[in-house]
PDB file of C-alpha atoms in Angstrom:
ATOM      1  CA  UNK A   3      86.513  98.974  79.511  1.00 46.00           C
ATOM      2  CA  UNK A   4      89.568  99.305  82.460  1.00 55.00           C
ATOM      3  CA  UNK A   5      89.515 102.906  83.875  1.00 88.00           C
ATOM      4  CA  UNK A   6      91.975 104.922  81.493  1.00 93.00           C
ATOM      5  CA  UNK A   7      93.341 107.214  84.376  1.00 95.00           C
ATOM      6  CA  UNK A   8      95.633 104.724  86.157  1.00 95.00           C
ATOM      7  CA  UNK A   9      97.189 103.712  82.765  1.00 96.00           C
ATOM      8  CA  UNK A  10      96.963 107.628  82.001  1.00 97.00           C
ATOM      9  CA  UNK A  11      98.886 108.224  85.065  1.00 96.00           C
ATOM     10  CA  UNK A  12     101.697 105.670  84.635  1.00 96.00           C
ATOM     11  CA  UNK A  13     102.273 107.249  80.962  1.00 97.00           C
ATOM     12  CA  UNK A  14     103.098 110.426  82.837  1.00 97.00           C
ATOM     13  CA  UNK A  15     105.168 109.222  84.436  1.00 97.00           C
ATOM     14  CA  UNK A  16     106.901 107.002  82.447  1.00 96.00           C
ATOM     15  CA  UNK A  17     107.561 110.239  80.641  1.00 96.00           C
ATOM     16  CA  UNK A  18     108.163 112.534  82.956  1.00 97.00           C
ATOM     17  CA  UNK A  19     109.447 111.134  86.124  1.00 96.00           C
ATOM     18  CA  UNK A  20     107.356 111.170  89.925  1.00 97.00           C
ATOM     19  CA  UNK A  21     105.478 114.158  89.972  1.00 97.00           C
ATOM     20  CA  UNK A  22     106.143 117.192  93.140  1.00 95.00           C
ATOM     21  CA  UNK A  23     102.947 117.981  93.724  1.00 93.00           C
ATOM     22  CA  UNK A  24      98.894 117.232  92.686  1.00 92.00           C
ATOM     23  CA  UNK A  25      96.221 118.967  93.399  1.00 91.00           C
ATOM     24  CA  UNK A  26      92.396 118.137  92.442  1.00 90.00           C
ATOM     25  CA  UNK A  27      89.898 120.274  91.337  1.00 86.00           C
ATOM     26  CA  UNK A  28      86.013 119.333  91.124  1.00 84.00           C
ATOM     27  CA  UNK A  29      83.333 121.115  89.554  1.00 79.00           C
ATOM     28  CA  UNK A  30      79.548 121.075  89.493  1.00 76.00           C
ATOM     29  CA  UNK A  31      78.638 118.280  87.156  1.00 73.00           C
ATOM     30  CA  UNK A  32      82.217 116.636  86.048  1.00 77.00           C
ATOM     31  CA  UNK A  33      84.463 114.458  86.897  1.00 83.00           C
ATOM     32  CA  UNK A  34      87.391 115.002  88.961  1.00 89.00           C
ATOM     33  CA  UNK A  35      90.342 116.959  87.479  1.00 94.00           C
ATOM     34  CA  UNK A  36      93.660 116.478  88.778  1.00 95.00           C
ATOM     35  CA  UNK A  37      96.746 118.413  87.619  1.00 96.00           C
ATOM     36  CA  UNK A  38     100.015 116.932  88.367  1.00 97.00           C
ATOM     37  CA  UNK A  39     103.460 118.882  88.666  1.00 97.00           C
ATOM     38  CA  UNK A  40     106.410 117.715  87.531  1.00 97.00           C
ATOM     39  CA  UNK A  41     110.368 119.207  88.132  1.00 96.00           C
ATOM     40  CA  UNK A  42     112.926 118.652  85.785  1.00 92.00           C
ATOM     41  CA  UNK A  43     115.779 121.410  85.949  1.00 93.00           C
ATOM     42  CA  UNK A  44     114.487 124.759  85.556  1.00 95.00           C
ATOM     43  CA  UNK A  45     111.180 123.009  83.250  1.00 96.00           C
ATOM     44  CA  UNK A  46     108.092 122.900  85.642  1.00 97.00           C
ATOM     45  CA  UNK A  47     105.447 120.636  83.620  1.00 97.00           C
ATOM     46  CA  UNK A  48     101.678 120.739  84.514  1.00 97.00           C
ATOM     47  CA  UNK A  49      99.700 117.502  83.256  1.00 97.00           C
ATOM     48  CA  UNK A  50      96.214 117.687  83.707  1.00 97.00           C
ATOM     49  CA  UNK A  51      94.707 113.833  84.825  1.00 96.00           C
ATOM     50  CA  UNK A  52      91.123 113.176  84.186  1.00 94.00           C
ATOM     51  CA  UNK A  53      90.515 114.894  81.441  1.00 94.00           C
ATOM     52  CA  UNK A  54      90.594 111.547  79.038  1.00 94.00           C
ATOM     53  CA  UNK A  55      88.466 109.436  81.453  1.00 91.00           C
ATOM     54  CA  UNK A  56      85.549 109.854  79.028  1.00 89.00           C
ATOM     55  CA  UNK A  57      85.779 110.353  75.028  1.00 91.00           C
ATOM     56  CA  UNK A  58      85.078 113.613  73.834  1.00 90.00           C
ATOM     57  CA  UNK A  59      81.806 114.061  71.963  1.00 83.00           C
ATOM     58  CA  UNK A  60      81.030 116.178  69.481  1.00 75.00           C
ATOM     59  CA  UNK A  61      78.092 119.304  70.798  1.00 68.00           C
ATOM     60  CA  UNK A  62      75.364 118.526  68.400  1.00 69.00           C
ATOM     61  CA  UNK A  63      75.386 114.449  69.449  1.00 68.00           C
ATOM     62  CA  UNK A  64      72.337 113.606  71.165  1.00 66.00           C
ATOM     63  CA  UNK A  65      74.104 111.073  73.112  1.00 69.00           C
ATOM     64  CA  UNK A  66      77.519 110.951  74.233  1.00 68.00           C
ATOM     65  CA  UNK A  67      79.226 107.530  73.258  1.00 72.00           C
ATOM     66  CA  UNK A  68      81.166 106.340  76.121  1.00 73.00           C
ATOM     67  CA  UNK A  69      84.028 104.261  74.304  1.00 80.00           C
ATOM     68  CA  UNK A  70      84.696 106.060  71.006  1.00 86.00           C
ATOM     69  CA  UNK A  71      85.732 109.424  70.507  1.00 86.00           C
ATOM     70  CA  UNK A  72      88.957 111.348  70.834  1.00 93.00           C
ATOM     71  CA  UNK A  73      90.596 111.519  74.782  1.00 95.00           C
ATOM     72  CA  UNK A  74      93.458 113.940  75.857  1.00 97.00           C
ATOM     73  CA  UNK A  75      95.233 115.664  78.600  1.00 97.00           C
ATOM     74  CA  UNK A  76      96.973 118.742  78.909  1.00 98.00           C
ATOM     75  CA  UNK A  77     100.481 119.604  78.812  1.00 98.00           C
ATOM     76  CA  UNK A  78     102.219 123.087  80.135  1.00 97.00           C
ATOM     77  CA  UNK A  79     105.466 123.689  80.411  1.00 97.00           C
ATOM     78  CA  UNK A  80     107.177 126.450  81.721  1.00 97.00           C
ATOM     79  CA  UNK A  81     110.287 127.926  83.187  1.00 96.00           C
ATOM     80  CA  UNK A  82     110.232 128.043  86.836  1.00 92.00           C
ATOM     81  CA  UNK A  83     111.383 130.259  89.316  1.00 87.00           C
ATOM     82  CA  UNK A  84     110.194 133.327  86.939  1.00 87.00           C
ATOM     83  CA  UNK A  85     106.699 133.916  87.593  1.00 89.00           C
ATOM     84  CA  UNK A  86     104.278 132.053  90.508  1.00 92.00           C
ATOM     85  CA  UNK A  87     102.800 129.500  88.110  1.00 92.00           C
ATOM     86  CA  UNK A  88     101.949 127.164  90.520  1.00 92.00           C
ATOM     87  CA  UNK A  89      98.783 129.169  90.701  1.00 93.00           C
ATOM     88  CA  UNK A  90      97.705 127.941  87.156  1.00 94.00           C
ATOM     89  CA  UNK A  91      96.341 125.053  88.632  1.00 92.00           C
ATOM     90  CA  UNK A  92      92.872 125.923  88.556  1.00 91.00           C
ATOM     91  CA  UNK A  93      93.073 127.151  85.203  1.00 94.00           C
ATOM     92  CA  UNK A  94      94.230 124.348  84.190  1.00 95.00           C
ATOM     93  CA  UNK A  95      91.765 122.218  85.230  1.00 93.00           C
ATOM     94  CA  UNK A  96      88.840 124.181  83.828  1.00 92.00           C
ATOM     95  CA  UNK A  97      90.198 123.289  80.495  1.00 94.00           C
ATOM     96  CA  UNK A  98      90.544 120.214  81.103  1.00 94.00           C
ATOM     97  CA  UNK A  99      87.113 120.187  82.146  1.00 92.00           C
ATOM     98  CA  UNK A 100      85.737 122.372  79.436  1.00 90.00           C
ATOM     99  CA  UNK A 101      84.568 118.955  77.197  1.00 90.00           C
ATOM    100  CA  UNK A 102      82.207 117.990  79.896  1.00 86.00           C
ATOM    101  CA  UNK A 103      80.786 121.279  80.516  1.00 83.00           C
ATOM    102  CA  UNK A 104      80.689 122.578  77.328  1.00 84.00           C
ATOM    103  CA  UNK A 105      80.451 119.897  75.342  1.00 84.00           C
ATOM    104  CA  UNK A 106      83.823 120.954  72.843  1.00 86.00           C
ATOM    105  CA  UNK A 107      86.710 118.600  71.427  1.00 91.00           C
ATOM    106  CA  UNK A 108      89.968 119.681  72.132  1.00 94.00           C
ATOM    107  CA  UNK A 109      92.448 119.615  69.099  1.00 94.00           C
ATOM    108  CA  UNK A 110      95.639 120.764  68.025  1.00 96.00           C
ATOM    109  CA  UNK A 111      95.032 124.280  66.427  1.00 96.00           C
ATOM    110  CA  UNK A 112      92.373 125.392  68.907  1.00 95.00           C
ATOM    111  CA  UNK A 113      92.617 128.207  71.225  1.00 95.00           C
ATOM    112  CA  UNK A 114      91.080 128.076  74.811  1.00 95.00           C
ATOM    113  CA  UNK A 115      90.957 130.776  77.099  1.00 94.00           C
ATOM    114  CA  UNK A 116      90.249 131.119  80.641  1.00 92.00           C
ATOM    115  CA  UNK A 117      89.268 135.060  80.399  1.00 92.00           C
ATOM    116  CA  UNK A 118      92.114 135.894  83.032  1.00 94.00           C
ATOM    117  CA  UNK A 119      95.402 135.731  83.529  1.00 96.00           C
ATOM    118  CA  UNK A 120      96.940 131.688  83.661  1.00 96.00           C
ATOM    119  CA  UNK A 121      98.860 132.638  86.752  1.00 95.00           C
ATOM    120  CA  UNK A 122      99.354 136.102  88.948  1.00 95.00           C
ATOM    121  CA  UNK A 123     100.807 138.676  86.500  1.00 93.00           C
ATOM    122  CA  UNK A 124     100.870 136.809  83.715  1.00 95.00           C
ATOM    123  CA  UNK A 125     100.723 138.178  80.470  1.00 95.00           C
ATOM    124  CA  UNK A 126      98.613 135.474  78.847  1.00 97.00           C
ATOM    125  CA  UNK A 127      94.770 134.549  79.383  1.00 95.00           C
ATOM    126  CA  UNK A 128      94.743 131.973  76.327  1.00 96.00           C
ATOM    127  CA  UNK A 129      96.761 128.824  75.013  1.00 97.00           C
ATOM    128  CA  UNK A 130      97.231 127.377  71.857  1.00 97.00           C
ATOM    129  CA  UNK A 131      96.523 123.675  71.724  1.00 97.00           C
ATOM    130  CA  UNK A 132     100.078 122.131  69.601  1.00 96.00           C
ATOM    131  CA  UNK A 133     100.093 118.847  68.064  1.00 95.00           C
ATOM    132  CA  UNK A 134     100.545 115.660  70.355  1.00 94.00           C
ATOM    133  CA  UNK A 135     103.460 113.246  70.178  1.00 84.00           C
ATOM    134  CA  UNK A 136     106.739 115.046  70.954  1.00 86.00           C
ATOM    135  CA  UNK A 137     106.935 115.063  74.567  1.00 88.00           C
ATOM    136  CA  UNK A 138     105.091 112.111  75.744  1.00 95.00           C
ATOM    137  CA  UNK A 139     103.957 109.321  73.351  1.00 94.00           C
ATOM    138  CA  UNK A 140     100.045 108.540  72.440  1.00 95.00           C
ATOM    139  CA  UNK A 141      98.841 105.720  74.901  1.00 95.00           C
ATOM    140  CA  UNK A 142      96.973 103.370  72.796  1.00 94.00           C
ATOM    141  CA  UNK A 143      93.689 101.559  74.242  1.00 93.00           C
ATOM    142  CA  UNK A 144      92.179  98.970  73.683  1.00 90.00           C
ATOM    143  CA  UNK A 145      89.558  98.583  70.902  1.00 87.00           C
ATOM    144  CA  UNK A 146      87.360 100.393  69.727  1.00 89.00           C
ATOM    145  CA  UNK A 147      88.554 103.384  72.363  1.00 89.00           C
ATOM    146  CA  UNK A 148      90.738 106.394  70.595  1.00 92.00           C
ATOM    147  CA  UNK A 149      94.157 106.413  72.217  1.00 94.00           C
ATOM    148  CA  UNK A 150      94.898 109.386  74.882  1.00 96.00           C
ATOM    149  CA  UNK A 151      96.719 111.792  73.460  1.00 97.00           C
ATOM    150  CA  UNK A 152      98.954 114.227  75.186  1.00 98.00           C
ATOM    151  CA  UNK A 153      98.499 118.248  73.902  1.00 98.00           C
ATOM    152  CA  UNK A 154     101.422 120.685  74.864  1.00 97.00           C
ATOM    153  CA  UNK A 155      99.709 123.800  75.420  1.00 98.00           C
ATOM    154  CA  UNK A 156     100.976 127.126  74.170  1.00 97.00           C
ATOM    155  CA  UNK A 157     100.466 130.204  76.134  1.00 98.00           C
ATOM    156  CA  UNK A 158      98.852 133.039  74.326  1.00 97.00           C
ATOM    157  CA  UNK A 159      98.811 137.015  74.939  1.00 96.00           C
ATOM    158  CA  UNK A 160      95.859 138.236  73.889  1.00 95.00           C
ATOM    159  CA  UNK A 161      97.452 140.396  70.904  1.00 95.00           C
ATOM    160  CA  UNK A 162      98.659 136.546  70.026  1.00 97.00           C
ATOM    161  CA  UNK A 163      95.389 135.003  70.149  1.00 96.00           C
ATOM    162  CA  UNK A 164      93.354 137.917  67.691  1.00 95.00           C
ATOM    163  CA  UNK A 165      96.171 137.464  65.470  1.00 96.00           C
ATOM    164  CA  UNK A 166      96.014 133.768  65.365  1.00 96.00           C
ATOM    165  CA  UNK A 167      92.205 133.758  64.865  1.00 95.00           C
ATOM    166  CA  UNK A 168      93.057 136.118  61.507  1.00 96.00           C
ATOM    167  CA  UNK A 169      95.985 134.188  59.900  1.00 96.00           C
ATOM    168  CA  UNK A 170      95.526 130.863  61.695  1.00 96.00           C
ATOM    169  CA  UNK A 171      97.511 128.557  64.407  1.00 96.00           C
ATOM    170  CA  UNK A 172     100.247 127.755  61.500  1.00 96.00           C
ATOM    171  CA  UNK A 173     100.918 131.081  61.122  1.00 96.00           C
ATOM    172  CA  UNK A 174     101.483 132.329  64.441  1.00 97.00           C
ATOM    173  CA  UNK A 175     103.667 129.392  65.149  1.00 96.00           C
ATOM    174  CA  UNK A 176     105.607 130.487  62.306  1.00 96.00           C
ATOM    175  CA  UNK A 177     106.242 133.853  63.612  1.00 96.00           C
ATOM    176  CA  UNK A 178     107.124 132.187  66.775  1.00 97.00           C
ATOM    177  CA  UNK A 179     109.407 130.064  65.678  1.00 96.00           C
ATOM    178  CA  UNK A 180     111.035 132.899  62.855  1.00 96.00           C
ATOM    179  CA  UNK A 181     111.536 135.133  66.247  1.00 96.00           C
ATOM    180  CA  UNK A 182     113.202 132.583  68.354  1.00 96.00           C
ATOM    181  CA  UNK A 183     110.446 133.141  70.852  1.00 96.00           C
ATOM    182  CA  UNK A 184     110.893 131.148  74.211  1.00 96.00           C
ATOM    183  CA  UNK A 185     107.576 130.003  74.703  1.00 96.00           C
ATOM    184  CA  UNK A 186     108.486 128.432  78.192  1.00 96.00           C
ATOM    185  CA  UNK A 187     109.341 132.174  79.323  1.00 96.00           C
ATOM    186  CA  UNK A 188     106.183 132.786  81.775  1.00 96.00           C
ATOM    187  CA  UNK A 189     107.070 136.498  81.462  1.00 93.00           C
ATOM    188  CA  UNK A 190     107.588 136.561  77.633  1.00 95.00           C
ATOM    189  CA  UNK A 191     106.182 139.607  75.677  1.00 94.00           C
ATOM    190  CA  UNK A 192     103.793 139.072  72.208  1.00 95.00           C
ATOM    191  CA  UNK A 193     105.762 138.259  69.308  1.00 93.00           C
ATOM    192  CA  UNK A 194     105.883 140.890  66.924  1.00 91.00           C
ATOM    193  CA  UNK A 195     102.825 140.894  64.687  1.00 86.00           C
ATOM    194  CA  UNK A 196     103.131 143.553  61.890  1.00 79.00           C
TER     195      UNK A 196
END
């Protein structure tokens, strides 16, 4: 099968226009991660790249199938100029690596969370993983392969993240959205969850 990445990479930007900045991350064992930056008035978007090179496989496979099985990358977007989030970077690209290492499949509905802050200061150590398909369309492959599909990702504080793991990703977005929370706000507070 064609490598996924440049096709990956021309969806991007398609979508979102020539990115600012890349930077690349490697870690013991994976693939390269790269995670893109785009501008587009006061919305700085973060797109992971590398992520979707191989399928995910599920942790109890004995062998990893290299065509079939869902792919992704990562989506952030946040306000800039508020909070230093170019520094999210490296986060970023540990999620995006966290199928390879530890063997999970990113969906919508899942949390993932980096155990520190996603940037200097910032109030959130966790995302929520949203449903694909509103930003930046599914890029289909060829058979059998899973298209890519492209997750927005949700910042979490960690009052956020118990709560959702109670009453459930639905739920929280509800309360989000009931609040008129600005989930692009890098220096937002928790939504109120009594």
């Amino acid at each position: 099968m064609a490598d996924v990445l440049p096709l990956v990479e021309a969806r991007l930007r398609t979508a979102l226009g020539e990115p600012d900045a890349r930077a690349a991350v490697t870690f013991l064992g994976t693939d390269r991660i790269e995670v893109l930056r785009f501008q587009e008035g006061d919305i700085v978007r973060y797109a992971t790249l590398g992520m979707s090179a191989q399928p995910m496989s599920e942790p109890t496979a004995m062998v990893a199938d290299p065509v079939k099985g869902p792919r992704a990358e990562l989506i952030l977007s946040v306000r800039s100029g508020l909070a230093d989030t170019d520094k999210v970077l490296r986060p970023l690209a540990v999620l995006a690596a966290s199928p390879q290492v530890e063997g999970v499949i990113v969906a919508p509905g899942a949390s993932l969370d980096v155990g520190e802050p996603l940037w200097p200061g910032a109030p959130f150590t966790s995302v929520l993983v949203a449903e694909p398909g509103g930003l930046i369309e599914d890029l289909e492959l060829d058979e059998p392969a899973d298209p890519v599909h492209f997750l927005p990702l949700l910042p979490m504080t960690p009052n956020e993240a118990a709560w959702k793991r109670v009453h459930g990703a639905q739920a929280l977005q509800e309360r989000w959205l009931t609040h008129g929370t600005d989930l692009r706000d890098p220096a937002r507070t928790s939504v109120p969850l009594d």
